Short mmCIF file of C-alpha atoms in Angstrom, two decimals:
data_model
loop_
_atom_site.label_atom_id
_atom_site.label_comp_id
_atom_site.label_asym_id
_atom_site.label_seq_id
_atom_site.Cartn_x
_atom_site.Cartn_y
_atom_site.Cartn_z
CA MET J 1 35.41 -151.17 110.76
CA LEU J 2 33.04 -151.16 107.77
CA THR J 3 29.56 -149.97 108.57
CA THR J 4 27.75 -150.42 105.27
CA PRO J 5 27.64 -153.08 102.58
CA THR J 6 30.00 -152.57 99.68
CA ASP J 7 28.74 -150.23 96.99
CA ASP J 8 28.20 -153.00 94.42
CA VAL J 9 26.16 -155.09 96.81
CA ALA J 10 24.17 -152.09 98.03
CA ARG J 11 23.48 -151.01 94.43
CA HIS J 12 22.34 -154.51 93.51
CA ALA J 13 20.02 -154.59 96.53
CA ALA J 14 18.62 -151.17 95.65
CA LEU J 15 17.95 -152.27 92.05
CA VAL J 16 16.27 -155.49 93.21
CA LYS J 17 14.01 -153.51 95.56
CA LEU J 18 13.14 -150.96 92.87
CA ALA J 19 12.39 -153.76 90.37
CA ARG J 20 10.01 -155.30 92.90
CA VAL J 21 8.20 -152.00 93.43
CA LEU J 22 7.78 -151.61 89.68
CA GLU J 23 6.97 -155.33 89.21
CA VAL J 24 9.57 -155.77 86.48
CA ASP J 25 12.53 -158.05 86.01
CA GLU J 26 15.80 -156.61 87.35
CA SER J 27 17.29 -156.76 83.86
CA GLU J 28 14.79 -154.10 82.75
CA LEU J 29 16.55 -151.67 85.06
CA ASP J 30 20.06 -152.22 83.67
CA PHE J 31 19.95 -148.68 82.28
CA LEU J 32 19.88 -147.34 85.85
CA GLU J 33 23.26 -148.90 86.63
CA PRO J 34 25.09 -145.50 86.58
CA LEU J 35 22.97 -144.22 89.49
CA ASP J 36 24.41 -144.22 92.98
CA VAL J 37 22.74 -146.06 95.86
CA ALA J 38 21.26 -142.95 97.49
CA THR J 39 19.57 -141.93 94.23
CA LEU J 40 18.20 -145.44 93.71
CA HIS J 41 16.76 -145.39 97.24
CA GLU J 42 15.18 -142.02 96.62
CA LEU J 43 13.75 -143.24 93.34
CA ARG J 44 12.31 -146.37 94.95
CA GLU J 45 10.67 -144.38 97.71
CA GLN J 46 9.15 -141.98 95.19
CA CYS J 47 7.86 -144.86 93.04
CA ALA J 48 6.44 -146.69 96.07
CA ALA J 49 4.76 -143.53 97.35
CA ARG J 50 3.31 -142.81 93.91
CA LEU J 51 1.91 -146.32 93.55
CA HIS J 52 0.51 -146.18 97.05
CA GLU J 53 -1.08 -142.79 96.45
CA GLU J 54 -2.60 -143.86 93.13
CA ASP J 55 -4.99 -146.41 94.65
CA ALA J 56 -4.92 -145.29 98.28
CA GLU J 57 -8.64 -144.65 98.57
CA ARG J 58 -9.56 -147.97 96.97
CA LEU J 59 -7.02 -149.92 99.04
CA GLY J 60 -8.27 -148.18 102.19
CA ALA J 61 -11.82 -149.27 101.40
CA VAL J 62 -10.66 -152.85 100.79
CA ALA J 63 -8.79 -152.88 104.11
CA ALA J 64 -11.87 -151.50 105.91
CA ALA J 65 -14.16 -154.07 104.26
CA GLY J 66 -11.72 -156.84 105.16
CA ARG J 67 -12.06 -155.98 108.83
CA LEU J 68 -15.73 -157.01 108.65
CA LEU J 69 -14.84 -160.53 107.63
CA PRO J 70 -13.50 -163.41 109.68
CA ALA J 71 -9.68 -163.42 109.38
CA GLY J 72 -9.71 -166.78 107.58
CA VAL J 73 -12.16 -165.57 104.94
CA SER J 74 -10.38 -162.29 104.20
CA ALA J 75 -7.02 -164.13 104.12
CA ALA J 76 -8.36 -166.66 101.62
CA ILE J 77 -9.75 -163.91 99.38
CA ALA J 78 -6.50 -161.92 99.63
CA GLN J 79 -4.38 -164.91 98.68
CA ARG J 80 -6.58 -166.07 95.85
CA PHE J 81 -7.42 -162.77 94.18
CA PHE J 82 -5.16 -159.93 95.27
CA GLY J 83 -1.67 -161.28 94.70
CA PRO J 84 1.42 -160.60 96.80
CA SER J 85 2.05 -156.97 95.77
CA LEU J 86 -1.44 -155.74 96.63
CA VAL J 87 -1.47 -157.82 99.80
CA ALA J 88 1.85 -156.23 100.80
CA ARG J 89 0.20 -152.81 100.40
CA LEU J 90 -2.90 -153.91 102.30
CA VAL J 91 -0.82 -155.29 105.16
CA GLY J 92 0.63 -151.81 105.58
CA LEU J 93 -2.90 -150.45 106.08
CA LEU J 94 -3.96 -153.00 108.69
CA GLU J 95 -3.20 -153.05 112.38
CA PRO J 96 -0.22 -155.45 112.74
CA GLU J 97 -2.25 -157.70 115.08
CA ARG J 98 -5.01 -158.06 112.48
CA ALA J 99 -2.48 -158.65 109.70
CA ALA J 100 -0.79 -161.34 111.81
CA GLN J 101 -4.19 -163.00 112.47
CA GLN J 102 -4.75 -163.23 108.72
CA ALA J 103 -1.20 -164.41 108.10
CA ARG J 104 -1.94 -167.54 110.14
CA HIS J 105 -4.41 -168.56 107.43
CA ILE J 106 -2.09 -167.89 104.52
CA ASP J 107 0.24 -170.32 102.79
CA THR J 108 3.90 -169.90 103.78
CA LYS J 109 5.13 -169.53 100.20
CA PHE J 110 2.63 -166.76 99.59
CA MET J 111 3.75 -165.04 102.81
CA ALA J 112 7.31 -165.20 101.50
CA ASP J 113 6.09 -163.58 98.26
CA VAL J 114 4.40 -160.84 100.31
CA ALA J 115 7.53 -160.28 102.41
CA ALA J 116 9.55 -159.86 99.22
CA ARG J 117 7.32 -156.98 98.17
CA ALA J 118 6.67 -155.30 101.53
CA ASP J 119 8.41 -152.20 102.85
CA ALA J 120 10.93 -152.72 105.64
CA HIS J 121 8.67 -150.99 108.18
CA VAL J 122 5.76 -153.29 107.27
CA ILE J 123 7.97 -156.36 107.71
CA SER J 124 9.15 -154.99 111.01
CA ALA J 125 5.65 -154.32 112.35
CA LEU J 126 4.18 -157.60 111.11
CA SER J 127 7.01 -159.91 112.12
CA ALA J 128 6.78 -158.71 115.72
CA HIS J 129 3.35 -160.40 115.85
CA LEU J 130 4.15 -163.64 114.03
CA SER J 131 5.04 -166.83 115.84
CA LEU J 132 8.62 -168.07 115.78
CA THR J 133 7.48 -171.14 113.84
CA MET J 134 5.89 -169.00 111.16
CA LEU J 135 8.98 -166.78 110.92
CA GLN J 136 11.15 -169.89 110.62
CA ASP J 137 8.93 -171.33 107.89
CA ILE J 138 8.94 -168.08 105.90
CA THR J 139 12.71 -167.81 106.33
CA LYS J 140 13.24 -171.35 105.08
CA VAL J 141 11.31 -170.52 101.90
CA LEU J 142 13.30 -167.32 101.37
CA VAL J 143 16.60 -169.15 101.99
CA GLU J 144 15.62 -171.84 99.48
CA ARG J 145 15.01 -169.05 96.97
CA ASP J 146 18.28 -167.38 98.01
CA ASP J 147 16.26 -164.18 98.46
CA VAL J 148 18.89 -162.58 100.67
CA VAL J 149 17.61 -159.08 99.91
CA THR J 150 14.29 -159.79 101.64
CA LEU J 151 15.93 -161.75 104.44
CA SER J 152 18.23 -158.81 105.15
CA LEU J 153 15.18 -156.69 106.00
CA PHE J 154 14.49 -158.89 109.04
CA VAL J 155 17.90 -158.06 110.52
CA GLY J 156 17.76 -154.90 112.55
CA PRO J 157 14.02 -154.64 113.17
CA LEU J 158 13.86 -158.07 114.82
CA PRO J 159 15.79 -158.65 118.07
CA ALA J 160 19.05 -160.58 117.74
CA GLU J 161 17.58 -163.37 119.92
CA THR J 162 14.73 -163.85 117.46
CA ILE J 163 17.05 -163.89 114.45
CA ALA J 164 19.31 -166.44 116.15
CA ALA J 165 16.26 -168.59 116.98
CA ILE J 166 15.04 -168.36 113.38
CA LEU J 167 18.47 -169.41 112.09
CA GLU J 168 18.32 -172.56 114.21
CA ALA J 169 15.74 -173.87 111.75
CA VAL J 170 17.83 -173.09 108.68
CA ASP J 171 20.02 -175.91 107.38
CA ASP J 172 22.03 -173.66 105.07
CA HIS J 173 24.80 -172.64 107.45
CA ALA J 174 26.20 -169.99 105.13
CA ALA J 175 22.86 -168.19 104.79
CA VAL J 176 23.79 -165.63 107.42
CA VAL J 177 26.99 -164.84 105.52
CA ARG J 178 25.14 -164.15 102.28
CA ILE J 179 22.39 -162.19 104.06
CA ALA J 180 24.92 -160.05 105.95
CA GLN J 181 26.10 -158.41 102.74
CA TYR J 182 22.71 -156.80 102.28
CA VAL J 183 22.00 -155.76 105.85
CA GLU J 184 21.81 -151.98 106.11
CA GLN J 185 21.89 -151.93 109.93
CA SER J 186 25.22 -153.71 110.05
CA GLU J 187 25.63 -153.05 113.78
CA ALA J 188 22.90 -155.68 114.27
CA LEU J 189 25.18 -158.46 113.03
CA ASP J 190 27.61 -158.74 115.95
CA PRO J 191 24.87 -159.50 118.53
CA ILE J 192 23.43 -162.17 116.23
CA VAL J 193 26.80 -163.91 115.75
CA SER J 194 27.37 -163.71 119.50
CA LEU J 195 24.21 -165.79 120.03
CA LEU J 196 25.20 -168.54 117.61
CA PRO J 197 26.56 -171.54 119.53
CA ASP J 198 30.14 -172.60 118.83
CA HIS J 199 29.14 -175.65 116.79
CA ARG J 200 26.98 -173.42 114.61
CA VAL J 201 29.84 -170.99 113.99
CA LYS J 202 32.08 -173.89 112.98
CA GLN J 203 29.37 -175.06 110.57
CA LEU J 204 29.19 -171.52 109.22
CA LEU J 205 32.96 -171.45 108.63
CA GLY J 206 32.81 -174.87 106.98
CA ALA J 207 30.01 -173.67 104.70
CA VAL J 208 32.04 -170.57 103.79
CA ARG J 209 34.84 -172.92 102.71
CA ASP J 210 32.53 -175.33 100.85
CA GLN J 211 30.57 -172.61 99.07
CA ALA J 212 33.62 -170.42 98.28
CA LEU J 213 32.17 -167.42 100.13
CA SER J 214 35.43 -165.89 101.33
CA ASP J 215 34.67 -162.34 100.16
CA GLU J 216 31.20 -162.43 101.70
CA ALA J 217 32.59 -163.85 104.95
CA VAL J 218 35.23 -161.11 105.16
CA HIS J 219 32.46 -158.53 104.89
CA LEU J 220 30.63 -160.17 107.81
CA PHE J 221 33.81 -160.42 109.89
CA ALA J 222 34.42 -156.70 109.34
CA GLN J 223 31.17 -155.96 111.19
CA LEU J 224 32.19 -157.90 114.30
CA GLY J 225 33.65 -156.44 117.47
CA ASP J 226 36.82 -157.69 119.13
CA THR J 227 35.10 -160.33 121.28
CA GLN J 228 33.41 -162.10 118.39
CA THR J 229 36.46 -161.77 116.14
CA SER J 230 38.59 -163.47 118.82
CA ARG J 231 35.98 -166.19 119.25
CA LEU J 232 35.81 -166.88 115.51
CA ARG J 233 39.63 -166.90 115.34
CA ARG J 234 39.68 -169.57 118.05
CA LEU J 235 36.94 -171.66 116.43
CA ALA J 236 38.52 -171.33 112.97
CA THR J 237 41.53 -173.32 114.15
CA ASP J 238 39.22 -176.37 114.29
CA VAL J 239 38.03 -175.91 110.71
CA GLU J 240 40.35 -177.24 108.05
CA GLY J 241 40.73 -175.86 104.56
CA LEU J 242 39.73 -172.24 105.17
CA SER J 243 40.99 -169.90 102.48
CA PRO J 244 44.02 -167.66 103.14
CA LEU J 245 41.67 -164.64 102.84
CA VAL J 246 39.37 -165.91 105.60
CA ARG J 247 42.28 -166.92 107.81
CA SER J 248 43.93 -163.56 107.32
CA ALA J 249 40.70 -161.64 108.02
CA LEU J 250 40.33 -163.48 111.33
CA GLY J 251 44.02 -163.26 112.18
CA VAL J 252 44.49 -167.03 112.26
CA ALA J 253 48.17 -167.88 112.49
CA ASP J 254 49.66 -170.04 109.69
CA MET L 1 7.45 -132.94 76.93
CA SER L 2 11.05 -133.56 77.92
CA GLY L 3 12.19 -136.72 79.65
CA THR L 4 12.42 -134.79 82.93
CA ASP L 5 8.83 -133.54 82.60
CA GLU L 6 7.50 -137.00 81.69
CA LEU L 7 9.27 -138.62 84.61
CA ALA L 8 8.20 -135.90 87.04
CA ALA L 9 4.59 -136.44 85.93
CA ALA L 10 4.91 -140.21 86.39
CA LEU L 11 6.50 -139.82 89.82
CA GLY L 12 4.11 -137.08 90.89
CA GLY L 13 7.01 -134.92 92.04
CA PRO L 14 10.45 -133.62 91.14
CA VAL L 15 12.93 -136.00 89.56
CA PRO L 16 15.79 -136.89 91.95
CA ALA L 17 18.86 -134.85 91.02
CA GLY L 18 21.06 -137.80 90.10
CA VAL L 19 18.52 -139.25 87.68
CA GLU L 20 18.75 -136.36 85.19
CA GLN L 21 22.31 -137.40 84.32
CA LEU L 22 20.84 -140.49 82.63
CA GLY L 23 19.49 -138.37 79.78
CA ASP L 24 16.12 -137.98 78.09
CA ALA L 25 15.76 -141.47 76.62
CA ALA L 26 16.42 -143.20 79.95
CA MET L 27 14.04 -140.90 81.82
CA LEU L 28 11.30 -141.60 79.26
CA GLN L 29 11.95 -145.32 79.69
CA LEU L 30 11.71 -144.99 83.47
CA ALA L 31 8.52 -142.92 83.21
CA SER L 32 7.03 -145.65 81.05
CA LEU L 33 7.90 -148.31 83.65
CA VAL L 34 6.29 -146.26 86.45
CA ASP L 35 3.15 -145.62 84.37
CA GLY L 36 2.99 -149.31 83.49
CA ALA L 37 3.29 -150.34 87.13
CA GLN L 38 0.48 -147.94 88.08
CA ALA L 39 -1.78 -149.21 85.32
CA ARG L 40 -1.15 -152.86 86.22
CA GLN L 41 -1.73 -152.23 89.90
CA SER L 42 -5.03 -150.42 89.32
CA ALA L 43 -6.27 -153.10 86.92
CA GLN L 44 -5.25 -155.89 89.28
CA LEU L 45 -6.97 -154.14 92.17
CA GLU L 46 -10.23 -153.73 90.26
CA ASP L 47 -10.16 -157.38 89.14
CA ALA L 48 -9.41 -158.55 92.69
CA VAL L 49 -12.22 -156.47 94.20
CA ARG L 50 -14.73 -157.70 91.62
CA ASP L 51 -13.72 -161.37 91.80
CA GLY L 52 -13.18 -161.38 95.56
CA LEU L 53 -16.60 -159.95 96.30
CA GLY L 54 -18.22 -163.13 95.03
CA HIS L 55 -16.48 -165.05 97.82
CA VAL L 56 -17.62 -162.79 100.66
CA PRO L 57 -20.16 -164.65 102.83
CA ARG L 58 -23.67 -163.78 101.64
CA PRO L 59 -24.88 -162.02 104.83
CA LEU L 60 -22.00 -159.53 104.57
CA ARG L 61 -21.79 -159.17 100.80
CA LEU L 62 -24.15 -156.20 100.43
CA LEU L 63 -22.42 -154.26 103.19
CA VAL L 64 -18.97 -154.97 101.75
CA LYS L 65 -20.21 -154.05 98.27
CA LYS L 66 -21.46 -150.69 99.55
CA MET L 67 -18.05 -150.01 101.04
CA LEU L 68 -16.24 -150.84 97.84
CA PHE L 69 -18.45 -149.30 95.13
#
C-alpha cells in the first residue's frame, strides 16, 4: 500500500508552499525543480522561520495590542490593513480561541487567503475552534479555487467525522480525490471515505469518470484498507463508464 | 561572497545540503527571493501598523500606540 503522495505531486505541493512563504509566483521557483521533496521542505521551514524571526518582536507587540481591542475591531483592522500573510503569522501568535473569535468577524474569502498562507499547525489549532459552517464556507471557497494544497492541510489534523461533515457541503464530488493526492497523512483518508454515504461514493466515482481523474483516483484507492476497497468495488458496479484503470484498481470484474 | 554564503546569510543558518548542488547562480537567486520577502514583509507590517492605528477606538489609541512604538 502506498503511504505517501507520488514524488511529482509531493514536489509540486512543496514548491507551492515555498512560493507562498516567499510571496512569489510558483514559476519563479522553477529553478528549484532539481531539489528533492525533503530538501524543499527543509528550505521552506528555514525561510518561514527566518521571516518569522525577522519581525517577531513587532508582530508580538501587534498581537498583544490586538488583545486590548474588541474582537470585531481587531479583525476589521487585520483584514483591511495587514493582508493575509501577516494575519497568518499573527494567528500563530494568538490563543486559538481568540483567533477563532476574530475569525467570526472576517470575510470567508479572506479567511481562505489566510488559510493558504498559514502553517499546518496553525490551521490545525484554529480549525478546532471554528464552527462547522465556517469550515464548510472556507472549504467551498478553496474548492472553487481548486486550492487542493491548502485543503490537504485540513486532512489529518481534523477528525475524519469533521472532514466528512465539511464535504457534505461541497458540490464538487471529485474534490476529495484531487485533495487526497496532496495529503501527507495518507492514513487519514480511509476513515474519511468510510464515513461517506454510499450515494456520495457513487457520485465521487461518477465525477472521477466525468473529470478524467483516473490516476488521481487510483492514488486514493491505494490508501484504502480492504473494507473500503471492497465497498467501492461493490458500488462501482452501479457506475457506468468507469475507465479500465479505475476498474482494475478496484478489482471490478469485466 | 559565494552563493552559499549569500544564501546562508539570507536564511540565517546553514544552507540545506541538497541546495548546494544547484550552483552559485541559483543560490544567489534564492537568496535574493528570501531577502525580497523579508523586505516586503517588514514594509507591509510597518504600513499596516501605521494605517491600522488610526482605526483603533480613540480611548484605546494612546495605549496601543505605546505598545507599538
